[in-house]
Each structure stands twice: as C-alpha cells, then as structure tokens.
Short mmCIF file of C-alpha atoms in Angstrom, two decimals:
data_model
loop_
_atom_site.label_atom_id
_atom_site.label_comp_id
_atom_site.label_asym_id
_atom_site.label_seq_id
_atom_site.Cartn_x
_atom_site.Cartn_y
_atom_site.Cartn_z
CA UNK A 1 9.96 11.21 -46.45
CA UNK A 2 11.72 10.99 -43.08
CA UNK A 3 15.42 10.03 -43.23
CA UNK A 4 15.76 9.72 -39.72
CA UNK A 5 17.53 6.52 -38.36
CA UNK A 6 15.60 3.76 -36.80
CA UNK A 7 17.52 2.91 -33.75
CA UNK A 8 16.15 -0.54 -32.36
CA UNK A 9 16.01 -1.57 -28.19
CA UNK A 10 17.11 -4.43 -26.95
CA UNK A 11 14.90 -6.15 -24.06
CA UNK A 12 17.98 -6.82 -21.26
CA UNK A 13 16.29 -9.54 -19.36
CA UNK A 14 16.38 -7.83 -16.51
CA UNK A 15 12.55 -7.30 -14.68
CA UNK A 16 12.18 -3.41 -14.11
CA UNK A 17 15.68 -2.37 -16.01
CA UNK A 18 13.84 -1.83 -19.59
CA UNK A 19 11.76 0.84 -18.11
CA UNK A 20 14.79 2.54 -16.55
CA UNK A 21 16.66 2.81 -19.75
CA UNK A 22 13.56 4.41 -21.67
CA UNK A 23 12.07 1.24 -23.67
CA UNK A 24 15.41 -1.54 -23.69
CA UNK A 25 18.96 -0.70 -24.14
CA UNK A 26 19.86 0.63 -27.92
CA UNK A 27 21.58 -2.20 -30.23
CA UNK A 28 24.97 -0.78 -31.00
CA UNK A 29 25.67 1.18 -27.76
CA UNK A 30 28.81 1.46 -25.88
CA UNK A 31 28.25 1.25 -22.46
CA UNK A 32 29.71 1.78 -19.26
CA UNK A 33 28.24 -0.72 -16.69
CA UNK A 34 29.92 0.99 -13.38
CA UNK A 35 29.66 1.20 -9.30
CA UNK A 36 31.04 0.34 -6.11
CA UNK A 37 32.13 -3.60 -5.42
CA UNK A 38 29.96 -6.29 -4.95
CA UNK A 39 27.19 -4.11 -5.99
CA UNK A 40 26.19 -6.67 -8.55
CA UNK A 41 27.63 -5.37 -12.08
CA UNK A 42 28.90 -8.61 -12.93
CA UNK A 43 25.87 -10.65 -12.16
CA UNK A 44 23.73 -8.17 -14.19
CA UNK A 45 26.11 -8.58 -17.40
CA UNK A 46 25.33 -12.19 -17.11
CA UNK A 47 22.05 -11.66 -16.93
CA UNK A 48 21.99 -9.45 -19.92
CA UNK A 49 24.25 -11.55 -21.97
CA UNK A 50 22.39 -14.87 -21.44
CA UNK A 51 18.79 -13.22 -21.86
CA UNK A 52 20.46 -11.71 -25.14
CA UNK A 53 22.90 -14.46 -26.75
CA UNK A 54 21.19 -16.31 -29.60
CA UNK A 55 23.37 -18.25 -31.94
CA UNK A 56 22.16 -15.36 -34.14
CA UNK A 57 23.87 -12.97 -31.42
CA UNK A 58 26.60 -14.16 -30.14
CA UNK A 59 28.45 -12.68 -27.32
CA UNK A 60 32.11 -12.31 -25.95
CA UNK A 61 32.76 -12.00 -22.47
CA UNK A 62 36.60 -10.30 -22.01
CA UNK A 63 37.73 -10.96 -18.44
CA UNK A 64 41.02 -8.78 -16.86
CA UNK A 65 42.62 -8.54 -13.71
CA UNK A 66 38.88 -9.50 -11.88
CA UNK A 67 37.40 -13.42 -11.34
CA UNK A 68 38.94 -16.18 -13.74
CA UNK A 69 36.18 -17.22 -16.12
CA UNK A 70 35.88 -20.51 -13.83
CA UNK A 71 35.62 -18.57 -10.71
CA UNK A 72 33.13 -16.76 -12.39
CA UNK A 73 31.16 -19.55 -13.91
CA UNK A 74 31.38 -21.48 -10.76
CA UNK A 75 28.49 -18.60 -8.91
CA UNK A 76 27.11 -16.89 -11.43
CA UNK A 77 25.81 -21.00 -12.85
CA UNK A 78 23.39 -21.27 -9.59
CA UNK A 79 21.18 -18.63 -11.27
CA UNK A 80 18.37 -19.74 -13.23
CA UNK A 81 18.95 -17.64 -16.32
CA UNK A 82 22.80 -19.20 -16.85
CA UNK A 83 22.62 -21.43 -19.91
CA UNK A 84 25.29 -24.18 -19.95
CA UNK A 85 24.79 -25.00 -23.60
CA UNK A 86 25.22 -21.55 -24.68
CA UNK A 87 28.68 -21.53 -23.16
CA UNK A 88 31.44 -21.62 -26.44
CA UNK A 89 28.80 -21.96 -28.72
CA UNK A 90 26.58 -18.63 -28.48
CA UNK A 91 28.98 -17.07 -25.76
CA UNK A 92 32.65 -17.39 -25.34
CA UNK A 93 34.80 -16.61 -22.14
CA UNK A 94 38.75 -14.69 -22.81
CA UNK A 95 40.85 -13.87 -20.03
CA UNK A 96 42.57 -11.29 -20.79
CA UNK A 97 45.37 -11.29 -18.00
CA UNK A 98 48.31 -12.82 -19.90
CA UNK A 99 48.35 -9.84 -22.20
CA UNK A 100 47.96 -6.78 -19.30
CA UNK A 101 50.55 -8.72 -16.88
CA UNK A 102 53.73 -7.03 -18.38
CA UNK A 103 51.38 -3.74 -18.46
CA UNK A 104 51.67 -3.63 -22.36
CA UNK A 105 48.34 -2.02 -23.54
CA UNK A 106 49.08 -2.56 -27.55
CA UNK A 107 49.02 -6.22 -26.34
CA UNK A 108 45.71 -6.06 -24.91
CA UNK A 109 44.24 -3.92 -27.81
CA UNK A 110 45.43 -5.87 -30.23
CA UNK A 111 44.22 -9.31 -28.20
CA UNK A 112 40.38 -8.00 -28.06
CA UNK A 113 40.13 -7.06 -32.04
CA UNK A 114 41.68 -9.99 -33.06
CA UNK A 115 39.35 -12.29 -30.59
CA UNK A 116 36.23 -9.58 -32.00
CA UNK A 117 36.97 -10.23 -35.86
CA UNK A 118 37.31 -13.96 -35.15
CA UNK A 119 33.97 -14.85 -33.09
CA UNK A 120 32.09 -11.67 -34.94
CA UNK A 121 29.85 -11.21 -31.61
CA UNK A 122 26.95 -8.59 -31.54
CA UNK A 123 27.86 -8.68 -27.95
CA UNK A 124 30.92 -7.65 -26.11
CA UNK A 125 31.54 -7.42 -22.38
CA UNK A 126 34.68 -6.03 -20.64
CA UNK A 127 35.21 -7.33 -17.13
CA UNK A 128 36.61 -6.02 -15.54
CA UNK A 129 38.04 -2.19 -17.71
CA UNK A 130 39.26 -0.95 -13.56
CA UNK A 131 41.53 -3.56 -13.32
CA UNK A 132 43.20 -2.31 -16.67
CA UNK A 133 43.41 1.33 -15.39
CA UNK A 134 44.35 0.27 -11.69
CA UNK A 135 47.42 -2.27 -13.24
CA UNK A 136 48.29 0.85 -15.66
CA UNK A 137 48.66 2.82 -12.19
CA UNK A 138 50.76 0.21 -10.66
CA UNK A 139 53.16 0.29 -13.23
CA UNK A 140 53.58 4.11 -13.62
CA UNK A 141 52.92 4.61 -17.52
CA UNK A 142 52.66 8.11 -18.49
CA UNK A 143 49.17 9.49 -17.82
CA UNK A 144 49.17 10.64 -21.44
CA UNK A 145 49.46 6.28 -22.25
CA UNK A 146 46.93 5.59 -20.28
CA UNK A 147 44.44 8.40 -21.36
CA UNK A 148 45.34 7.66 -24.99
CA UNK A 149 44.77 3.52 -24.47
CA UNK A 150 41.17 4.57 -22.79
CA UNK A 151 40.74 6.65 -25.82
CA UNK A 152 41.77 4.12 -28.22
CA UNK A 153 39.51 1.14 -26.31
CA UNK A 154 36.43 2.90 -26.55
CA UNK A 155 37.00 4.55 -29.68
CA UNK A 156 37.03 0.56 -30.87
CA UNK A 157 33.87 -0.75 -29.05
CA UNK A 158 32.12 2.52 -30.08
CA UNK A 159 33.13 1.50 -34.00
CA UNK A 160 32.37 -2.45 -34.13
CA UNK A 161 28.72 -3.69 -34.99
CA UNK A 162 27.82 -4.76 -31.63
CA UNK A 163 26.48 -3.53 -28.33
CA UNK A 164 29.20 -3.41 -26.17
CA UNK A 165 30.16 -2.95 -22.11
CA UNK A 166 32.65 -1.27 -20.35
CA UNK A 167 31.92 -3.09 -16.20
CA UNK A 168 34.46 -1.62 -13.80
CA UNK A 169 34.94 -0.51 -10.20
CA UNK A 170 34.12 3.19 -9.61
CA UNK A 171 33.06 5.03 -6.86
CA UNK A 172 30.30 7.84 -7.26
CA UNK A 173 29.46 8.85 -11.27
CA UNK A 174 30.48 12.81 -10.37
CA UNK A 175 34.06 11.90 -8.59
CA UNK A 176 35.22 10.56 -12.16
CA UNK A 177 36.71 12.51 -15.16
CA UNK A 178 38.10 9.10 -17.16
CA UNK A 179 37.71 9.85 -21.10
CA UNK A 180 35.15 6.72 -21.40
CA UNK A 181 32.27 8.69 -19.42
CA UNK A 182 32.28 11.13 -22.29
CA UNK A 183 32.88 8.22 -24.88
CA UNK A 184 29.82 6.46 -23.82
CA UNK A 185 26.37 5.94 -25.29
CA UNK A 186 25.08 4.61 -21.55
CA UNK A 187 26.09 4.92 -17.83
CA UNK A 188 24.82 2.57 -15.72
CA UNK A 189 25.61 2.76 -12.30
CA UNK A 190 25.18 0.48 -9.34
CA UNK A 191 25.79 0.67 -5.99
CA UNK A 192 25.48 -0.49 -2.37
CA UNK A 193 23.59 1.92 0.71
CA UNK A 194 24.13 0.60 4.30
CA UNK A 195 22.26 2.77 6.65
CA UNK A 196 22.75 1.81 10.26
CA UNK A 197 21.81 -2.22 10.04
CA UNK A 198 20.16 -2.10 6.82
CA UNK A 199 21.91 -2.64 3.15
CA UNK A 200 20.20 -1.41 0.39
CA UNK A 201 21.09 -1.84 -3.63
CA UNK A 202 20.76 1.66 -5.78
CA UNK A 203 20.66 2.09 -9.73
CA UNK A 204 20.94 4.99 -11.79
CA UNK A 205 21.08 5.46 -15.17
CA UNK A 206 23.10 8.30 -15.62
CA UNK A 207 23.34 8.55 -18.91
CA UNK A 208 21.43 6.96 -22.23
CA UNK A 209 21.87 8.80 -25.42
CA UNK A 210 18.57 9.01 -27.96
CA UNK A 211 15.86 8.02 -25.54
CA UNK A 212 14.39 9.36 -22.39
CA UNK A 213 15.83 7.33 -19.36
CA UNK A 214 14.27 6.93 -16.07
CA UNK A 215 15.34 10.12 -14.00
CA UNK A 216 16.86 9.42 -10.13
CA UNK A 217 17.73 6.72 -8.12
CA UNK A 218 15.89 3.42 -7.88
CA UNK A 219 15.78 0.01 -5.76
CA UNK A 220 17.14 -3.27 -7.07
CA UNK A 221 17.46 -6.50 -5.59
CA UNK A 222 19.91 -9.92 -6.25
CA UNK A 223 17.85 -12.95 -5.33
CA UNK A 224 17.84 -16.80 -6.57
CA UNK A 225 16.89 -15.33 -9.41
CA UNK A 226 19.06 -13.17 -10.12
CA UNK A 227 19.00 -9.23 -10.57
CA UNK A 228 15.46 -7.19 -10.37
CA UNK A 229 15.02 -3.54 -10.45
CA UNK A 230 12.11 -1.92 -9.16
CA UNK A 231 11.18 1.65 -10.66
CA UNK A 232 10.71 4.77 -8.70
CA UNK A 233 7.44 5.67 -8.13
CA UNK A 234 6.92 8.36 -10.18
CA UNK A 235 3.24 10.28 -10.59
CA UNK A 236 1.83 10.50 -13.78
CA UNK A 237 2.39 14.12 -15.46
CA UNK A 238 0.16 12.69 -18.76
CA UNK A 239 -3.75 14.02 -18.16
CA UNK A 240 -4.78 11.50 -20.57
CA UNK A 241 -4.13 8.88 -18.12
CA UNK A 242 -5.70 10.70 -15.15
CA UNK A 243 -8.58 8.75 -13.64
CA UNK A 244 -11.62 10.96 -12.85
CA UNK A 245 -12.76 10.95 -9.48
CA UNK A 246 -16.39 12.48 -9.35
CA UNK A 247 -16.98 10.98 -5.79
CA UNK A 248 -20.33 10.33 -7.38
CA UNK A 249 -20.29 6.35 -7.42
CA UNK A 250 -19.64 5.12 -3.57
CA UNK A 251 -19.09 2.02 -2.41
CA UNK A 252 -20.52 0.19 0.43
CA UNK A 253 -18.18 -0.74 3.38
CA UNK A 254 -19.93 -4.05 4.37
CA UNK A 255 -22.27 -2.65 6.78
CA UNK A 256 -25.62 -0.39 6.34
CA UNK A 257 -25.29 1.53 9.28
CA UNK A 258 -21.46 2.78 8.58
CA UNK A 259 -22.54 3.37 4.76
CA UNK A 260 -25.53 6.00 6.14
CA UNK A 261 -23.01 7.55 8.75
CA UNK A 262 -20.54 8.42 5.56
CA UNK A 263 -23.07 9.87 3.41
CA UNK A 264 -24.11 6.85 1.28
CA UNK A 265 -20.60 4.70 1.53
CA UNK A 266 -17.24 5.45 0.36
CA UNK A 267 -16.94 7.33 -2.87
CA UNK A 268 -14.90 5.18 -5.41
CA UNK A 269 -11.23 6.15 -5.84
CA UNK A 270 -10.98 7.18 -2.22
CA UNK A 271 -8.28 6.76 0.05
CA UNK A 272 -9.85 5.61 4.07
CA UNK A 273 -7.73 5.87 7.04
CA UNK A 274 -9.00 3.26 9.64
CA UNK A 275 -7.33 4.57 13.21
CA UNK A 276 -7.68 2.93 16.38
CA UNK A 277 -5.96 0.98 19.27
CA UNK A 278 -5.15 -2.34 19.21
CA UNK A 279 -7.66 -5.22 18.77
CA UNK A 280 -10.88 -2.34 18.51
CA UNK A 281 -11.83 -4.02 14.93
CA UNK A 282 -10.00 -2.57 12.48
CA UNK A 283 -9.22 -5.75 10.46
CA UNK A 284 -12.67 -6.73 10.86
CA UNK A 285 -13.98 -3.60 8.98
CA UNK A 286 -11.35 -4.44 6.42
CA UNK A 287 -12.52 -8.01 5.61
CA UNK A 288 -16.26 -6.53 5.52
CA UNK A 289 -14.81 -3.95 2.96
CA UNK A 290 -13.32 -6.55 0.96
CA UNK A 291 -16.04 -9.22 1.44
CA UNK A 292 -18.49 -6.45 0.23
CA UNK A 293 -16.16 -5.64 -3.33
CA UNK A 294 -16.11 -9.76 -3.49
CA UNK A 295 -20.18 -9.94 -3.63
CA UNK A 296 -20.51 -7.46 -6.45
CA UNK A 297 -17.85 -8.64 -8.46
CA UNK A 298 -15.00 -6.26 -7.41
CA UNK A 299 -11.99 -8.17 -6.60
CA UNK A 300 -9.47 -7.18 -3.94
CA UNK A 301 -6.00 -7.16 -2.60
CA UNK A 302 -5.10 -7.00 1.06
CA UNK A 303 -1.11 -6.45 1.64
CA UNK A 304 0.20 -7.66 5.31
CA UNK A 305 3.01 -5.89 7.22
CA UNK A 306 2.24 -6.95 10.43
CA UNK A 307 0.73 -10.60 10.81
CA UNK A 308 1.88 -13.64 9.10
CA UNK A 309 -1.05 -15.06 6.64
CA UNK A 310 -1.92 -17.68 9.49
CA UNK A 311 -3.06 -15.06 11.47
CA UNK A 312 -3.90 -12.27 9.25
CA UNK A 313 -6.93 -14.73 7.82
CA UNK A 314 -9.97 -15.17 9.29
CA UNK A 315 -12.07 -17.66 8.60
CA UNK A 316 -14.25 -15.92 6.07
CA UNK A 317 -11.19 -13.91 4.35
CA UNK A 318 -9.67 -17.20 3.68
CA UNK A 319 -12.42 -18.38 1.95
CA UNK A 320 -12.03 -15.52 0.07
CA UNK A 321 -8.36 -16.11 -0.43
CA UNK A 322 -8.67 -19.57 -1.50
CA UNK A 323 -11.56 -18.81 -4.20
CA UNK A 324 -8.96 -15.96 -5.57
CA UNK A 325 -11.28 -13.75 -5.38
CA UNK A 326 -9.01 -11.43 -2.97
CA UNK A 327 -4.96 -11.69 -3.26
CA UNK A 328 -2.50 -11.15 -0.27
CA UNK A 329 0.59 -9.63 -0.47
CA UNK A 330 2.92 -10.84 2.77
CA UNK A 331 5.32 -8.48 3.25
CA UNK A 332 6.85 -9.49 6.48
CA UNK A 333 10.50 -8.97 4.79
CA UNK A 334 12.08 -6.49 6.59
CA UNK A 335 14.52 -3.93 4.83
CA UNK A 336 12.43 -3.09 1.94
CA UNK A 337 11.84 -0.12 -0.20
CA UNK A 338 8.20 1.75 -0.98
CA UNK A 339 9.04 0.64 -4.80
CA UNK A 340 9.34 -3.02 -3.82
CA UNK A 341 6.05 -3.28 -2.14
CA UNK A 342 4.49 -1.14 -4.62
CA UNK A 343 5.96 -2.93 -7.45
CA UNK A 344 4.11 -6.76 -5.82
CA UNK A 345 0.83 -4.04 -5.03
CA UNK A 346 0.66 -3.20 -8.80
CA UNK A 347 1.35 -6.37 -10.43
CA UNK A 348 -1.24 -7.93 -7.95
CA UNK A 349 -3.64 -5.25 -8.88
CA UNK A 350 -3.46 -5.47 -12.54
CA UNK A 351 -3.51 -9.43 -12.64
CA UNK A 352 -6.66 -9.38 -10.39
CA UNK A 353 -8.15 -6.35 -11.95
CA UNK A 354 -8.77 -5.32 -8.11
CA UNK A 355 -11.17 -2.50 -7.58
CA UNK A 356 -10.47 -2.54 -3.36
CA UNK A 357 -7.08 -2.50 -1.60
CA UNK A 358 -6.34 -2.43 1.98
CA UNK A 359 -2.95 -1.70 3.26
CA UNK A 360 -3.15 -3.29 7.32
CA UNK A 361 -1.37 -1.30 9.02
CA UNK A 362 0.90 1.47 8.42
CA UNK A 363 2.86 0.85 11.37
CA UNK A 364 3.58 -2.62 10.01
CA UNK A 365 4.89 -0.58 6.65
CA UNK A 366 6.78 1.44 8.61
CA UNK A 367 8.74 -0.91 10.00
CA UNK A 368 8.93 -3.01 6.57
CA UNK A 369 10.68 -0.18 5.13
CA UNK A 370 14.57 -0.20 5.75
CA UNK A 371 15.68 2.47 7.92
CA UNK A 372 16.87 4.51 5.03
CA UNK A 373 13.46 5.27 4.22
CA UNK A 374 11.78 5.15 7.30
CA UNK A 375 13.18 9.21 7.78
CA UNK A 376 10.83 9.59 4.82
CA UNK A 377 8.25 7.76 5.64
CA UNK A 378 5.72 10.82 5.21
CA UNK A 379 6.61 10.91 1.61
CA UNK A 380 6.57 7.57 0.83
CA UNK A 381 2.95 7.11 1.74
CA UNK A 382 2.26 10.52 -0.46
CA UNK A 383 3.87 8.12 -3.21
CA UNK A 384 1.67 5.13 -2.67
CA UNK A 385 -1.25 6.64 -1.81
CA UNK A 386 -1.62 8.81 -4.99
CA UNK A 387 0.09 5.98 -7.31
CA UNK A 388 -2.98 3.30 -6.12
CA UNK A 389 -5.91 5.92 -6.49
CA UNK A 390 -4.57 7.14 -9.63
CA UNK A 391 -5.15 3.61 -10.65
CA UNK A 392 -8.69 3.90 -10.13
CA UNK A 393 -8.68 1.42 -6.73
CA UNK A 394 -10.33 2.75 -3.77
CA UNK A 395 -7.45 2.24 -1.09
CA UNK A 396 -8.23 1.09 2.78
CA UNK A 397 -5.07 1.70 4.94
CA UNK A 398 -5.63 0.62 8.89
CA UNK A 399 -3.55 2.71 11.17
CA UNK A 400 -2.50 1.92 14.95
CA UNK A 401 -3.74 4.71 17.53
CA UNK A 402 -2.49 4.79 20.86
CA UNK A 403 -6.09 5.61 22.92
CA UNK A 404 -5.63 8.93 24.45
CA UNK A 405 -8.75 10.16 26.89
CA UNK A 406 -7.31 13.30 27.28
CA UNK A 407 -7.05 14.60 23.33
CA UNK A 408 -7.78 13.53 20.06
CA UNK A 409 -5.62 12.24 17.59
CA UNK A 410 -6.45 11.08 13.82
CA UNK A 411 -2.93 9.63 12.35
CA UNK A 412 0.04 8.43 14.32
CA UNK A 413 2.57 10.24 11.65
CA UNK A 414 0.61 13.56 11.64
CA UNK A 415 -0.26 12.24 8.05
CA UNK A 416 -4.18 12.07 8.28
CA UNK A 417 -4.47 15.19 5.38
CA UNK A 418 -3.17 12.16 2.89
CA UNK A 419 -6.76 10.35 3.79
CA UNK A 420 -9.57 11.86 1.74
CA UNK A 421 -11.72 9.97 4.23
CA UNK A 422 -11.22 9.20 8.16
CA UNK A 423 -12.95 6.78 10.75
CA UNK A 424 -12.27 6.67 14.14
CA UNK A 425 -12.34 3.92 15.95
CA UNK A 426 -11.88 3.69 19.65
CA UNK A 427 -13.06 2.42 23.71
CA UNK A 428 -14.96 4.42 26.19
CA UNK A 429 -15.55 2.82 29.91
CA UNK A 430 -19.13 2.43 30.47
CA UNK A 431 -20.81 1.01 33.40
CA UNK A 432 -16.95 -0.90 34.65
CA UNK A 433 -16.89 -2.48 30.57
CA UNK A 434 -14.71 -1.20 27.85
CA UNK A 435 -17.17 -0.83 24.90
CA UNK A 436 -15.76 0.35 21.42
CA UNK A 437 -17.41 3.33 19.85
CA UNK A 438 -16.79 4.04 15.65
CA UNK A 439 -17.18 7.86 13.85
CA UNK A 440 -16.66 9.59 11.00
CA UNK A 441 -14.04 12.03 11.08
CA UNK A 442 -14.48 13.38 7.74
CA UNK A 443 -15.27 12.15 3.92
CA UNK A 444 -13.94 14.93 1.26
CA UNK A 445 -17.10 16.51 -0.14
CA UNK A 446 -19.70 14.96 1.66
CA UNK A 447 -22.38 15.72 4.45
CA UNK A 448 -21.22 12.67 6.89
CA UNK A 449 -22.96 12.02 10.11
CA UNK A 450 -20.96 14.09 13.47
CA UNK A 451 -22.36 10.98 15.39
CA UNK A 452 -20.03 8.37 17.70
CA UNK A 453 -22.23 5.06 18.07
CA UNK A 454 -21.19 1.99 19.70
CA UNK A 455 -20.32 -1.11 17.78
CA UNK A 456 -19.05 -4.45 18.40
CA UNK A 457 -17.85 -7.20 17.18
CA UNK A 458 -20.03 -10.67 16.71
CA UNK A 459 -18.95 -13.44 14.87
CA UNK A 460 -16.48 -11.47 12.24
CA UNK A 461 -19.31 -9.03 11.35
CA UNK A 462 -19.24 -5.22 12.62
CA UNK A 463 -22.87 -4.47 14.08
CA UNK A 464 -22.99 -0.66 15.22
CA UNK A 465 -25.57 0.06 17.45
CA UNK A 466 -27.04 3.38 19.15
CA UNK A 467 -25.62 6.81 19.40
CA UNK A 468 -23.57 8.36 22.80
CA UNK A 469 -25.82 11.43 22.81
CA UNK A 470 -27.74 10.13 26.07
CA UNK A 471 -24.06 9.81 27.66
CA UNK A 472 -21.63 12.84 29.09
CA UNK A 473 -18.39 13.13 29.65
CA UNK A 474 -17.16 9.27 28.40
CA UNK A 475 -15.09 10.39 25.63
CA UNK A 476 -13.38 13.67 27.62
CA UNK A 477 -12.46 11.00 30.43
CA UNK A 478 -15.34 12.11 33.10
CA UNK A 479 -16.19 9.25 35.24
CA UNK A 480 -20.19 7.72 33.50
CA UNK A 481 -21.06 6.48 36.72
CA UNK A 482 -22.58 2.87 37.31
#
C-alpha cells in the first residue's frame, strides 16, 4: 500500500504552457506569476482564470495599486477566452487600493481573508503584489514590516484550499531575494527581449515543486487570441521513442534518372539539401518530391519563407494543395522564433500524418527568424533538422547558392555536414546558352553516381539528360568553345 499523496494538475488554458510546467499547474499551489512590464502577466492570469473558473471553481481576482478592475476589463474583454457571464458569478473583481492607500498592511491582510472566507474561491489572483511592496517603500515602514507582511501574505495563500497567484513587476528571477521566491510552490517568469528592431516574448519556469518542469527559456506570443507558448525544441533523450533509420527503404524523388544517380532514391528519414542559384529548379524538384509521396499515398507538407502562396504554387502543387493531400505552412511573418515555425511544422505533420517535408529555402528561414536568433542560426537548423527526422519524415530543405566558376561550394552557412544527403544544382555556358547541370554530392552510406548531367526544365517536370564527360573545362570556367 502506497500512502503517497495524489497531487492533481490543472490544464491552464494556455496552448504550449501545460508542457512547460511538467503536465498542468498543481491544484493548491502558491504561485508567483512574475517579469518585466507589459510582458503579458496579467493577460495570462486572465487566461488562466477564465479557462479555469467553473461555478464549481470559483475565482477571486485581488487588484492593488495596478489597472482598476474596469480598466482592466475594458482590454483584456476583446480576447476570445473572456467570459462576460462568468463575471460576479464564477469570478469576482476586489480592488484592493482603499485599504493599502494609508500604507496599513493589517488592513490589506485582513481585507483579502475576509473577501477569501466569504466567496470560498479555489482560485485566487493577486494583481498586482509589486505595487504593495513598491507603496510599502514609499512610505518608509521598517524593512522588518514589510518582510514580516510578505511573510504573513504568503504564509496565507500557501494555507487556504485554493491555487493561488502572486503577479508582480520584477526584473530578472536571480536579482531578487523577496521572502515569497522561497515561499512559493511555482515561479513563472515572463519577460520582454528587444534585439536591435526585433521584440521578442521569453518564459521560464523557474521553479515548480513535485513535477519535472520544462528546463530553459522558451518563445511565447500575445495575439487576438490571447497568450501561446511555444516549447523549446528539445531532442528526445528516451531510446524508446527513437525512430530507426536503416536507410534500407528509399524513396523516389519524382524522376527515374535522379533516383539511379542517388543509388536507388532517397533513403527514408533522410535529410536533402537542394543548393543552387536562383531560378536553376530547385522548387521544381521539390514539387516532383512531393507529387511523388502524393501518388503512393504519402502525404506532405511544404513550409514557405520566401514566396507568398500565390507564387509559391504551381499549377500542379496547387492541385495538390486544394485536394489536401500536401499542407503549406506560410511563414512570411518576420520576427519569429525556430519553436514557432516548428511548433505550425509539427502540428501540420501530425494532423496530415506527412511522410515528406520540404523546407524552401533556408535563406527565407533565415531571415524569418528575428535577429536574436539569426546569430544562431547554425544551431537552430541542428534543432529542426534532427526534431523532423526523428519524427520519421524524410526532410527536403532548398538552399540559395551564389554560382561561383571559380570554387565549389555546398551550403551558404558552411552547414552542409547537417544534410545526410546533397544535390547540386547549378549553370555551365555552353555553346553562348546557359544550360543547368544537377549532381550528387553525397548520400550517407550509399554508392551514388560522381556524374554532372544536364537537365532542364519542361512543363513543371525535371527531365535530366546526358552526362558532361564529352565536355572540358565548363565547370572550372575554361572557355567550351562554339
């Protein structure tokens, strides 16, 4: 017989926070919801409290020295999870700055039990507990008061049958030494990064006593819809969940000729780096690729950073678009973080149960990402790269390659080791034409052909045609003659 205690988890209501806090946030915690201003602390109580609030579980929402409940009401009723008919029946609004004017803390103690044992919530919000400590600094009370009130508030929260919050103003978690950080069950903290022109929004959970939290710093975002986190990529350490990769089952790119050059295709649970200058037919390899998973019953997801869907579509990827057979992800936002787009990638991937995924281009992602993670923009494609093959998808990523005649290049970021398979696409002058040329750079564990062969383009097909071995000198720059 096991006489341990049962502690249950409470789903917030907030998309991506749940997986932060280890499984939902645990029903009789005190917590301390904390971070810089406007970094969205009050909007994500709301959030919480309306997603919670039954009339079951009621709530009580203390307000200080911050908005007036109003003021408050006013915004945070233009998101779609406010609920005007749980307003003084389910949830109830106190304003709490009568009591804390003349700086009297017994006041204010005395004013939250009394409004506690009255409604009986099983949720309790303070908003917001700075403005208590910053008016206790105004009017000079001994710090010994003001440690002992702090003391004294949480020591109440921490002993009423409800799940309580502690929202205030703070400015980094290891610059404060206030008695509640040690008092509380959870530490939540927001904040705001502005990095050159972009603004991002951070969350940590710092803290979350009896189950394993999220470790580091993720992304979160305040839309119409209110607050969204997005989880850190992190790589799976369980073996149980590792997807084999034998390289034994390949599939086809879309074209015969390219699936002979590679050694029989592209072995499933690859990762292929397309490279070439502009306009030499990289998208048009990647709508064969995808067209191919589509006729054997693989679906696929293509995710755009640099073309609009207008013009990312040709005519026979939009067919395959509008039969669903192949999603699209347009990520033409600028400013966003790898866990964002990998966040839409996986949720696309998982509805879809895509087999094929095609990421066109890296230098669109690169400048997707908000300058604070473009400096680690090597590591982010580590991330997303081993996240979507661990998955099991075989991943296509198209790469833009400045043509050099004078050297060889395989990856614009030096990052080509990431690809367990490379083609090279580029243009040779031949006879006063530019004609495009395609080879295999490499294929992990395979006997691929060393041949460059001309293809072209005709009619959204690729058709590769004969070998350069009866040519010299096109590809070191030498002039071919005509």
């Amino acid at each position: 017989m096991s006489n341990k205690v049962t502690i249950r988890r409470l789903a917030t209501g907030v998309p991506g926070l749940d997986d932060l806090l280890g499984g939902g946030l645990p029903e009789f915690s005190f917590n301390l919801l904390a971070g810089t201003p406007g970094s969205g602390k009050t909007t994500m109580a709301h959030q919480m409290m309306f997603s919670l609030a039954s009339p079951d579980r009621r709530a009580l929402f203390f307000t200080v020295l911050g908005e007036s409940p109003l003021k408050m009401l006013r915004y945070q009723q233009q998101f779609p999870f406010f609920d005007i008919n749980k307003v003084n029946q389910s949830i109830k609004f106190v304003n709490l700055a009568a009591e804390l004017l003349d700086g009297n803390f017994d006041r204010v103690l005395a004013r939250i039990a009394e409004e506690v044992q009255s409604f009986a919530p099983s949720l309790v919000f303070v908003d917001s507990f700075r403005s208590v400590v910053q008016s206790a600094k105004a009017s000079e009370p001994s710090a010994s008061g003001l440690a002992n009130f702090v003391q004294r508030l949480g020591m109440q929260m921490t002993s009423w049958q409800a799940t309580t919050f502690l929202i205030g103003e703070y400015l980094a978690p290891e610059a404060e030494s206030s008695p509640v950080f040690t008092v509380a069950d959870g530490i939540i903290w927001m904040s705001q990064v502005v990095h050159r022109d972009a603004m991002i929004r951070k969350i940590q959970v710092v803290k979350m006593r009896g189950q394993a939290q999220s470790v580091g710093v993720h992304t979160f975002r305040i839309s119409n819809d209110g607050v969204e986190v997005f989880p850190r990529a992190v790589l799976s350490t369980n073996k149980a969940n590792d997807v084999l990769i034998s390289g034994d089952k390949r599939l086809s790119m879309g074209v015969p000729v390219l699936d002979d050059m590679m050694g029989g295709g592209l072995p499933a649970g690859y990762s292929l780096l397309v490279v070439g200058p502009s306009g030499s037919g990289k998208s048009v390899l990647a709508t064969e690729f995808l067209a191919e998973g589509v006729r054997i019953g693989e679906p696929g997801v293509i995710a755009a950073f640099e073309k609009s869907p207008n013009q990312l579509l040709s005519h026979r990827l939009d067919k395959l678009v509008t039969s669903g057979q192949v999603g699209v992800i347009n990520t033409r936002t600028l400013d966003l973080s790898l866990d964002e787009i990998l966040h839409d990638l996986v949720v696309m991937i998982n509805s879809m149960k895509a087999k094929r995924v095609v990421i066109d281009s890296l230098s669109g992602l690169e400048l997707a990402l908000a300058s604070v993670f473009r400096e680690d923009f090597r590591e982010a494609l580590y991330r997303l790269v081993a996240v979507l093959t661990g998955m099991g998808v075989t991943v296509m990523m198209t790469s833009e390659l400045e043509d050099q005649y004078n050297f060889l290049r395989f990856s614009s970021y030096g990052n080509a080791f990431l690809a367990d398979a490379i083609l090279l696409q580029r243009y040779v002058e031949l006879d006063g034409q530019f004609k495009r040329v395609i080879s295999v750079v490499k294929v992990r564990a395979s006997a691929h052909s060393k041949d460059i062969r001309f293809f072209d383009v005709e009619k959204d097909n690729i058709v590769i045609g004969e070998a350069l071995t009866q040519y010299r000198g096109i590809l070191s720059g030498q002039p071919t003659g005509g």
